[in-house]
Amino acid sequence: MNDYKPKSGIQRTLVMLASSAVLLAGCATSNPGPQSDESFKQSMSEAEAALTSGQRDQALSLFEQIAKNNPTREEPWSRMAQIQFGAEHYPQAIVAAEEALQRDATDRKAKSVLAVSGLRVARRSLQELRADSALAGDVRSDAQLLAQMLRDTLGEQVLFPRDKNAAPAAKPVPRRRAAPAKPTAAAAQPAQAAQPAASGGGSADPFGALR
């Protein structure tokens, strides 16, 4: 009776990370000695030529050998990280990027590969966990926390880019300011004093008629 159960995507990712770490650690610890600058450049050129000709596995093998011979150089690790990322081998790309950053913490390409690969592995893992109804509650809270962290770090537009096929939002019509009203002749001229009420004898006293 076959009791074999297929491994989940998360288990496969962990196995691949462990295997890559063991393989690459072996490259980093055993080496015959560093190359000269000229020999190093020549080796890198040969690996790049293999990659350009479409021989990705051969190029990776050459970069691994260069990394073994030059344990303090970050360039071969950075190139392996980029190649693995381009092939969507994110666990291997993460391991290689971390190796590069251990040797040069300012390597921007390695930082980018590490960040984006980590996000894609996390997204894939969350999608697989979401299918497990027993973990639905935990997944929802974890996903909300992750989404908030990504939103704070990358911004809304990066996480949710605008659909290219969607109609562009209508531009608001600028309001025209009404021209200030011209003062009327009555308002422009000071009001004339009211004429005194008519009374007997033309007296200016308004109460004269009551006396």
PDB file of C-alpha atoms in Angstrom:
ATOM      1  CA  MET A   1       0.000   0.000   0.000  1.00  0.00           C
ATOM      2  CA  ASN A   2       1.379   3.360  -0.987  1.00  0.00           C
ATOM      3  CA  ASP A   3       1.216   5.833   1.888  1.00  0.00           C
ATOM      4  CA  TYR A   4       3.046   8.616   0.031  1.00  0.00           C
ATOM      5  CA  LYS A   5       1.494  12.027   0.517  1.00  0.00           C
ATOM      6  CA  PRO A   6       2.509  14.908  -1.743  1.00  0.00           C
ATOM      7  CA  LYS A   7       4.261  17.725   0.033  1.00  0.00           C
ATOM      8  CA  SER A   8       2.545  21.067   0.273  1.00  0.00           C
ATOM      9  CA  GLY A   9       3.975  24.102  -1.459  1.00  0.00           C
ATOM     10  CA  ILE A  10       5.345  25.438   1.841  1.00  0.00           C
ATOM     11  CA  GLN A  11       7.156  22.174   2.547  1.00  0.00           C
ATOM     12  CA  ARG A  12       8.606  22.173  -0.955  1.00  0.00           C
ATOM     13  CA  THR A  13       9.806  25.739  -0.438  1.00  0.00           C
ATOM     14  CA  LEU A  14      11.514  24.842   2.854  1.00  0.00           C
ATOM     15  CA  VAL A  15      13.171  21.799   1.302  1.00  0.00           C
ATOM     16  CA  MET A  16      14.414  23.855  -1.636  1.00  0.00           C
ATOM     17  CA  LEU A  17      15.761  26.547   0.670  1.00  0.00           C
ATOM     18  CA  ALA A  18      17.599  23.981   2.793  1.00  0.00           C
ATOM     19  CA  SER A  19      19.033  22.216  -0.256  1.00  0.00           C
ATOM     20  CA  SER A  20      20.155  25.490  -1.802  1.00  0.00           C
ATOM     21  CA  ALA A  21      21.758  26.616   1.441  1.00  0.00           C
ATOM     22  CA  VAL A  22      23.714  23.364   1.759  1.00  0.00           C
ATOM     23  CA  LEU A  23      24.856  23.474  -1.863  1.00  0.00           C
ATOM     24  CA  LEU A  24      25.860  27.121  -1.828  1.00  0.00           C
ATOM     25  CA  ALA A  25      27.477  26.864   1.587  1.00  0.00           C
ATOM     26  CA  GLY A  26      29.680  24.124   0.177  1.00  0.00           C
ATOM     27  CA  CYS A  27      30.703  26.465  -2.603  1.00  0.00           C
ATOM     28  CA  ALA A  28      31.599  29.147  -0.092  1.00  0.00           C
ATOM     29  CA  THR A  29      33.648  27.029   2.300  1.00  0.00           C
ATOM     30  CA  SER A  30      35.846  24.941  -0.025  1.00  0.00           C
ATOM     31  CA  ASN A  31      38.060  26.833  -2.464  1.00  0.00           C
ATOM     32  CA  PRO A  32      41.578  26.507  -3.819  1.00  0.00           C
ATOM     33  CA  GLY A  33      42.304  30.206  -3.410  1.00  0.00           C
ATOM     34  CA  PRO A  34      41.198  33.614  -4.710  1.00  0.00           C
ATOM     35  CA  GLN A  35      41.799  34.528  -8.324  1.00  0.00           C
ATOM     36  CA  SER A  36      43.639  37.565  -9.518  1.00  0.00           C
ATOM     37  CA  ASP A  37      41.523  40.449 -10.743  1.00  0.00           C
ATOM     38  CA  GLU A  38      42.302  39.622 -14.363  1.00  0.00           C
ATOM     39  CA  SER A  39      41.510  35.936 -13.918  1.00  0.00           C
ATOM     40  CA  PHE A  40      38.327  36.806 -12.021  1.00  0.00           C
ATOM     41  CA  LYS A  41      37.090  39.088 -14.809  1.00  0.00           C
ATOM     42  CA  GLN A  42      37.873  36.436 -17.390  1.00  0.00           C
ATOM     43  CA  SER A  43      35.897  33.823 -15.472  1.00  0.00           C
ATOM     44  CA  MET A  44      32.927  36.167 -15.073  1.00  0.00           C
ATOM     45  CA  SER A  45      32.995  36.923 -18.800  1.00  0.00           C
ATOM     46  CA  GLU A  46      32.917  33.217 -19.635  1.00  0.00           C
ATOM     47  CA  ALA A  47      29.935  32.676 -17.345  1.00  0.00           C
ATOM     48  CA  GLU A  48      28.111  35.658 -18.859  1.00  0.00           C
ATOM     49  CA  ALA A  49      28.823  34.338 -22.359  1.00  0.00           C
ATOM     50  CA  ALA A  50      27.283  30.986 -21.438  1.00  0.00           C
ATOM     51  CA  LEU A  51      24.205  32.768 -20.109  1.00  0.00           C
ATOM     52  CA  THR A  52      23.911  34.914 -23.236  1.00  0.00           C
ATOM     53  CA  SER A  53      24.015  31.800 -25.424  1.00  0.00           C
ATOM     54  CA  GLY A  54      21.082  30.334 -23.514  1.00  0.00           C
ATOM     55  CA  GLN A  55      23.053  27.859 -21.386  1.00  0.00           C
ATOM     56  CA  ARG A  56      21.621  28.910 -18.036  1.00  0.00           C
ATOM     57  CA  ASP A  57      22.613  25.771 -16.123  1.00  0.00           C
ATOM     58  CA  GLN A  58      26.145  26.003 -17.457  1.00  0.00           C
ATOM     59  CA  ALA A  59      26.332  29.663 -16.485  1.00  0.00           C
ATOM     60  CA  LEU A  60      25.113  28.875 -12.965  1.00  0.00           C
ATOM     61  CA  SER A  61      27.722  26.144 -12.667  1.00  0.00           C
ATOM     62  CA  LEU A  62      30.448  28.570 -13.732  1.00  0.00           C
ATOM     63  CA  PHE A  63      29.274  31.242 -11.296  1.00  0.00           C
ATOM     64  CA  GLU A  64      29.226  28.667  -8.494  1.00  0.00           C
ATOM     65  CA  GLN A  65      32.811  27.733  -9.312  1.00  0.00           C
ATOM     66  CA  ILE A  66      33.803  31.402  -9.311  1.00  0.00           C
ATOM     67  CA  ALA A  67      32.136  31.857  -5.920  1.00  0.00           C
ATOM     68  CA  LYS A  68      34.034  28.836  -4.613  1.00  0.00           C
ATOM     69  CA  ASN A  69      37.357  30.238  -5.809  1.00  0.00           C
ATOM     70  CA  ASN A  70      36.652  33.757  -4.550  1.00  0.00           C
ATOM     71  CA  PRO A  71      34.833  33.499  -1.218  1.00  0.00           C
ATOM     72  CA  THR A  72      34.954  37.228  -0.496  1.00  0.00           C
ATOM     73  CA  ARG A  73      33.529  38.415  -3.825  1.00  0.00           C
ATOM     74  CA  GLU A  74      29.822  39.169  -4.014  1.00  0.00           C
ATOM     75  CA  GLU A  75      29.524  39.471  -7.804  1.00  0.00           C
ATOM     76  CA  PRO A  76      28.977  35.763  -8.627  1.00  0.00           C
ATOM     77  CA  TRP A  77      26.380  35.458  -5.846  1.00  0.00           C
ATOM     78  CA  SER A  78      24.553  38.522  -7.086  1.00  0.00           C
ATOM     79  CA  ARG A  79      24.475  37.176 -10.639  1.00  0.00           C
ATOM     80  CA  MET A  80      23.222  33.774  -9.443  1.00  0.00           C
ATOM     81  CA  ALA A  81      20.478  35.533  -7.482  1.00  0.00           C
ATOM     82  CA  GLN A  82      19.384  37.450 -10.585  1.00  0.00           C
ATOM     83  CA  ILE A  83      19.439  34.338 -12.778  1.00  0.00           C
ATOM     84  CA  GLN A  84      17.411  32.291 -10.293  1.00  0.00           C
ATOM     85  CA  PHE A  85      14.937  35.133  -9.907  1.00  0.00           C
ATOM     86  CA  GLY A  86      14.500  35.375 -13.660  1.00  0.00           C
ATOM     87  CA  ALA A  87      13.763  31.634 -13.726  1.00  0.00           C
ATOM     88  CA  GLU A  88      11.198  32.109 -10.899  1.00  0.00           C
ATOM     89  CA  HIS A  89      13.290  29.932  -8.582  1.00  0.00           C
ATOM     90  CA  TYR A  90      12.648  32.227  -5.655  1.00  0.00           C
ATOM     91  CA  PRO A  91      14.028  30.098  -2.781  1.00  0.00           C
ATOM     92  CA  GLN A  92      17.376  29.713  -4.586  1.00  0.00           C
ATOM     93  CA  ALA A  93      17.329  33.420  -5.461  1.00  0.00           C
ATOM     94  CA  ILE A  94      16.814  34.315  -1.796  1.00  0.00           C
ATOM     95  CA  VAL A  95      19.750  32.188  -0.668  1.00  0.00           C
ATOM     96  CA  ALA A  96      22.091  33.619  -3.320  1.00  0.00           C
ATOM     97  CA  ALA A  97      20.982  37.198  -2.597  1.00  0.00           C
ATOM     98  CA  GLU A  98      21.663  36.750   1.105  1.00  0.00           C
ATOM     99  CA  GLU A  99      25.127  35.403   0.312  1.00  0.00           C
ATOM    100  CA  ALA A 100      25.807  38.456  -1.846  1.00  0.00           C
ATOM    101  CA  LEU A 101      24.610  40.850   0.862  1.00  0.00           C
ATOM    102  CA  GLN A 102      26.806  39.173   3.453  1.00  0.00           C
ATOM    103  CA  ARG A 103      29.769  40.181   1.307  1.00  0.00           C
ATOM    104  CA  ASP A 104      28.479  43.581   0.193  1.00  0.00           C
ATOM    105  CA  ALA A 105      25.561  45.059   2.123  1.00  0.00           C
ATOM    106  CA  THR A 106      25.190  47.858  -0.468  1.00  0.00           C
ATOM    107  CA  ASP A 107      24.374  45.568  -3.427  1.00  0.00           C
ATOM    108  CA  ARG A 108      21.090  47.106  -4.616  1.00  0.00           C
ATOM    109  CA  LYS A 109      20.324  44.321  -7.074  1.00  0.00           C
ATOM    110  CA  ALA A 110      20.699  41.672  -4.391  1.00  0.00           C
ATOM    111  CA  LYS A 111      18.468  43.703  -2.071  1.00  0.00           C
ATOM    112  CA  SER A 112      15.798  43.950  -4.757  1.00  0.00           C
ATOM    113  CA  VAL A 113      15.946  40.237  -5.550  1.00  0.00           C
ATOM    114  CA  LEU A 114      15.725  39.364  -1.856  1.00  0.00           C
ATOM    115  CA  ALA A 115      12.749  41.647  -1.199  1.00  0.00           C
ATOM    116  CA  VAL A 116      10.664  40.719  -4.246  1.00  0.00           C
ATOM    117  CA  SER A 117      11.449  36.997  -3.992  1.00  0.00           C
ATOM    118  CA  GLY A 118      10.388  37.036  -0.358  1.00  0.00           C
ATOM    119  CA  LEU A 119       7.115  38.752  -1.239  1.00  0.00           C
ATOM    120  CA  ARG A 120       6.337  36.243  -3.967  1.00  0.00           C
ATOM    121  CA  VAL A 121       7.113  33.274  -1.738  1.00  0.00           C
ATOM    122  CA  ALA A 122       4.885  34.794   0.969  1.00  0.00           C
ATOM    123  CA  ARG A 123       2.069  35.386  -1.499  1.00  0.00           C
ATOM    124  CA  ARG A 124       2.296  31.818  -2.775  1.00  0.00           C
ATOM    125  CA  SER A 125       2.287  30.445   0.776  1.00  0.00           C
ATOM    126  CA  LEU A 126      -0.729  32.548   1.753  1.00  0.00           C
ATOM    127  CA  GLN A 127      -2.629  31.345  -1.296  1.00  0.00           C
ATOM    128  CA  GLU A 128      -1.971  27.749  -0.307  1.00  0.00           C
ATOM    129  CA  LEU A 129      -2.920  28.366   3.317  1.00  0.00           C
ATOM    130  CA  ARG A 130      -6.098  30.092   2.220  1.00  0.00           C
ATOM    131  CA  ALA A 131      -7.292  26.848   0.648  1.00  0.00           C
ATOM    132  CA  ASP A 132      -7.095  25.149   4.050  1.00  0.00           C
ATOM    133  CA  SER A 133     -10.410  25.911   5.770  1.00  0.00           C
ATOM    134  CA  ALA A 134      -9.011  24.898   9.171  1.00  0.00           C
ATOM    135  CA  LEU A 135      -6.583  27.822   9.012  1.00  0.00           C
ATOM    136  CA  ALA A 136      -8.943  30.370   7.509  1.00  0.00           C
ATOM    137  CA  GLY A 137      -9.146  32.549  10.643  1.00  0.00           C
ATOM    138  CA  ASP A 138      -5.399  32.698  11.203  1.00  0.00           C
ATOM    139  CA  VAL A 139      -4.736  33.270   7.533  1.00  0.00           C
ATOM    140  CA  ARG A 140      -7.136  36.202   7.396  1.00  0.00           C
ATOM    141  CA  SER A 141      -5.546  38.002  10.330  1.00  0.00           C
ATOM    142  CA  ASP A 142      -2.021  37.271   9.080  1.00  0.00           C
ATOM    143  CA  ALA A 143      -2.920  38.398   5.571  1.00  0.00           C
ATOM    144  CA  GLN A 144      -4.429  41.626   6.869  1.00  0.00           C
ATOM    145  CA  LEU A 145      -1.301  42.331   8.908  1.00  0.00           C
ATOM    146  CA  LEU A 146       0.943  41.571   5.930  1.00  0.00           C
ATOM    147  CA  ALA A 147      -1.183  43.714   3.616  1.00  0.00           C
ATOM    148  CA  GLN A 148      -1.002  46.646   6.029  1.00  0.00           C
ATOM    149  CA  MET A 149       2.772  46.322   6.328  1.00  0.00           C
ATOM    150  CA  LEU A 150       3.151  46.193   2.549  1.00  0.00           C
ATOM    151  CA  ARG A 151       0.806  49.143   2.117  1.00  0.00           C
ATOM    152  CA  ASP A 152       2.796  51.202   4.606  1.00  0.00           C
ATOM    153  CA  THR A 153       6.091  50.225   2.962  1.00  0.00           C
ATOM    154  CA  LEU A 154       5.308  50.236  -0.754  1.00  0.00           C
ATOM    155  CA  GLY A 155       2.227  52.423  -0.996  1.00  0.00           C
ATOM    156  CA  GLU A 156      -1.248  51.790  -2.351  1.00  0.00           C
ATOM    157  CA  GLN A 157      -0.350  52.330  -6.001  1.00  0.00           C
ATOM    158  CA  VAL A 158       2.412  49.680  -5.975  1.00  0.00           C
ATOM    159  CA  LEU A 159       0.217  47.055  -4.322  1.00  0.00           C
ATOM    160  CA  PHE A 160      -2.873  47.814  -6.377  1.00  0.00           C
ATOM    161  CA  PRO A 161      -1.769  49.318  -9.695  1.00  0.00           C
ATOM    162  CA  ARG A 162      -4.429  50.936 -11.850  1.00  0.00           C
ATOM    163  CA  ASP A 163      -5.973  48.662 -14.468  1.00  0.00           C
ATOM    164  CA  LYS A 164      -4.584  49.629 -17.872  1.00  0.00           C
ATOM    165  CA  ASN A 165      -7.927  48.803 -19.524  1.00  0.00           C
ATOM    166  CA  ALA A 166      -9.943  50.889 -17.114  1.00  0.00           C
ATOM    167  CA  ALA A 167     -11.238  54.212 -18.359  1.00  0.00           C
ATOM    168  CA  PRO A 168      -9.211  57.125 -17.006  1.00  0.00           C
ATOM    169  CA  ALA A 169     -10.857  59.047 -14.246  1.00  0.00           C
ATOM    170  CA  ALA A 170     -12.593  62.219 -15.388  1.00  0.00           C
ATOM    171  CA  LYS A 171     -10.629  65.330 -14.628  1.00  0.00           C
ATOM    172  CA  PRO A 172     -12.465  67.738 -12.362  1.00  0.00           C
ATOM    173  CA  VAL A 173     -13.770  70.766 -14.215  1.00  0.00           C
ATOM    174  CA  PRO A 174     -12.207  73.874 -12.732  1.00  0.00           C
ATOM    175  CA  ARG A 175     -14.747  76.301 -11.411  1.00  0.00           C
ATOM    176  CA  ARG A 176     -14.696  79.782 -12.843  1.00  0.00           C
ATOM    177  CA  ARG A 177     -14.669  82.409 -10.239  1.00  0.00           C
ATOM    178  CA  ALA A 178     -17.438  84.930 -10.626  1.00  0.00           C
ATOM    179  CA  ALA A 179     -16.233  88.425 -11.330  1.00  0.00           C
ATOM    180  CA  PRO A 180     -16.791  90.753  -8.405  1.00  0.00           C
ATOM    181  CA  ALA A 181     -20.011  92.705  -8.863  1.00  0.00           C
ATOM    182  CA  LYS A 182     -19.575  96.341  -9.732  1.00  0.00           C
ATOM    183  CA  PRO A 183     -20.954  98.653  -7.075  1.00  0.00           C
ATOM    184  CA  THR A 184     -24.211 100.280  -8.137  1.00  0.00           C
ATOM    185  CA  ALA A 185     -24.556 103.975  -8.279  1.00  0.00           C
ATOM    186  CA  ALA A 186     -26.691 103.922  -5.168  1.00  0.00           C
ATOM    187  CA  ALA A 187     -24.119 101.890  -3.281  1.00  0.00           C
ATOM    188  CA  ALA A 188     -21.243 103.943  -4.612  1.00  0.00           C
ATOM    189  CA  GLN A 189     -22.673 107.217  -3.416  1.00  0.00           C
ATOM    190  CA  PRO A 190     -23.207 107.797   0.273  1.00  0.00           C
ATOM    191  CA  ALA A 191     -26.839 107.751   1.183  1.00  0.00           C
ATOM    192  CA  GLN A 192     -28.332 111.164   1.350  1.00  0.00           C
ATOM    193  CA  ALA A 193     -29.795 112.281   4.605  1.00  0.00           C
ATOM    194  CA  ALA A 194     -33.516 111.625   4.802  1.00  0.00           C
ATOM    195  CA  GLN A 195     -35.644 114.689   4.266  1.00  0.00           C
ATOM    196  CA  PRO A 196     -37.454 115.827   7.386  1.00  0.00           C
ATOM    197  CA  ALA A 197     -41.137 114.936   7.514  1.00  0.00           C
ATOM    198  CA  ALA A 198     -43.448 117.629   6.309  1.00  0.00           C
ATOM    199  CA  SER A 199     -44.992 119.695   9.082  1.00  0.00           C
ATOM    200  CA  GLY A 200     -46.793 122.942   9.543  1.00  0.00           C
ATOM    201  CA  GLY A 201     -44.668 126.020   8.915  1.00  0.00           C
ATOM    202  CA  GLY A 202     -41.885 123.887   7.465  1.00  0.00           C
ATOM    203  CA  SER A 203     -40.422 123.425  10.937  1.00  0.00           C
ATOM    204  CA  ALA A 204     -37.478 121.152  11.107  1.00  0.00           C
ATOM    205  CA  ASP A 205     -38.816 119.771  14.362  1.00  0.00           C
ATOM    206  CA  PRO A 206     -40.448 116.383  13.552  1.00  0.00           C
ATOM    207  CA  PHE A 207     -42.630 116.694  16.628  1.00  0.00           C
ATOM    208  CA  GLY A 208     -43.856 120.215  15.865  1.00  0.00           C
ATOM    209  CA  ALA A 209     -47.184 119.037  14.440  1.00  0.00           C
ATOM    210  CA  LEU A 210     -48.000 117.254  17.672  1.00  0.00           C
ATOM    211  CA  ARG A 211     -47.710 120.286  19.824  1.00  0.00           C
TER     212      ARG A 211
END
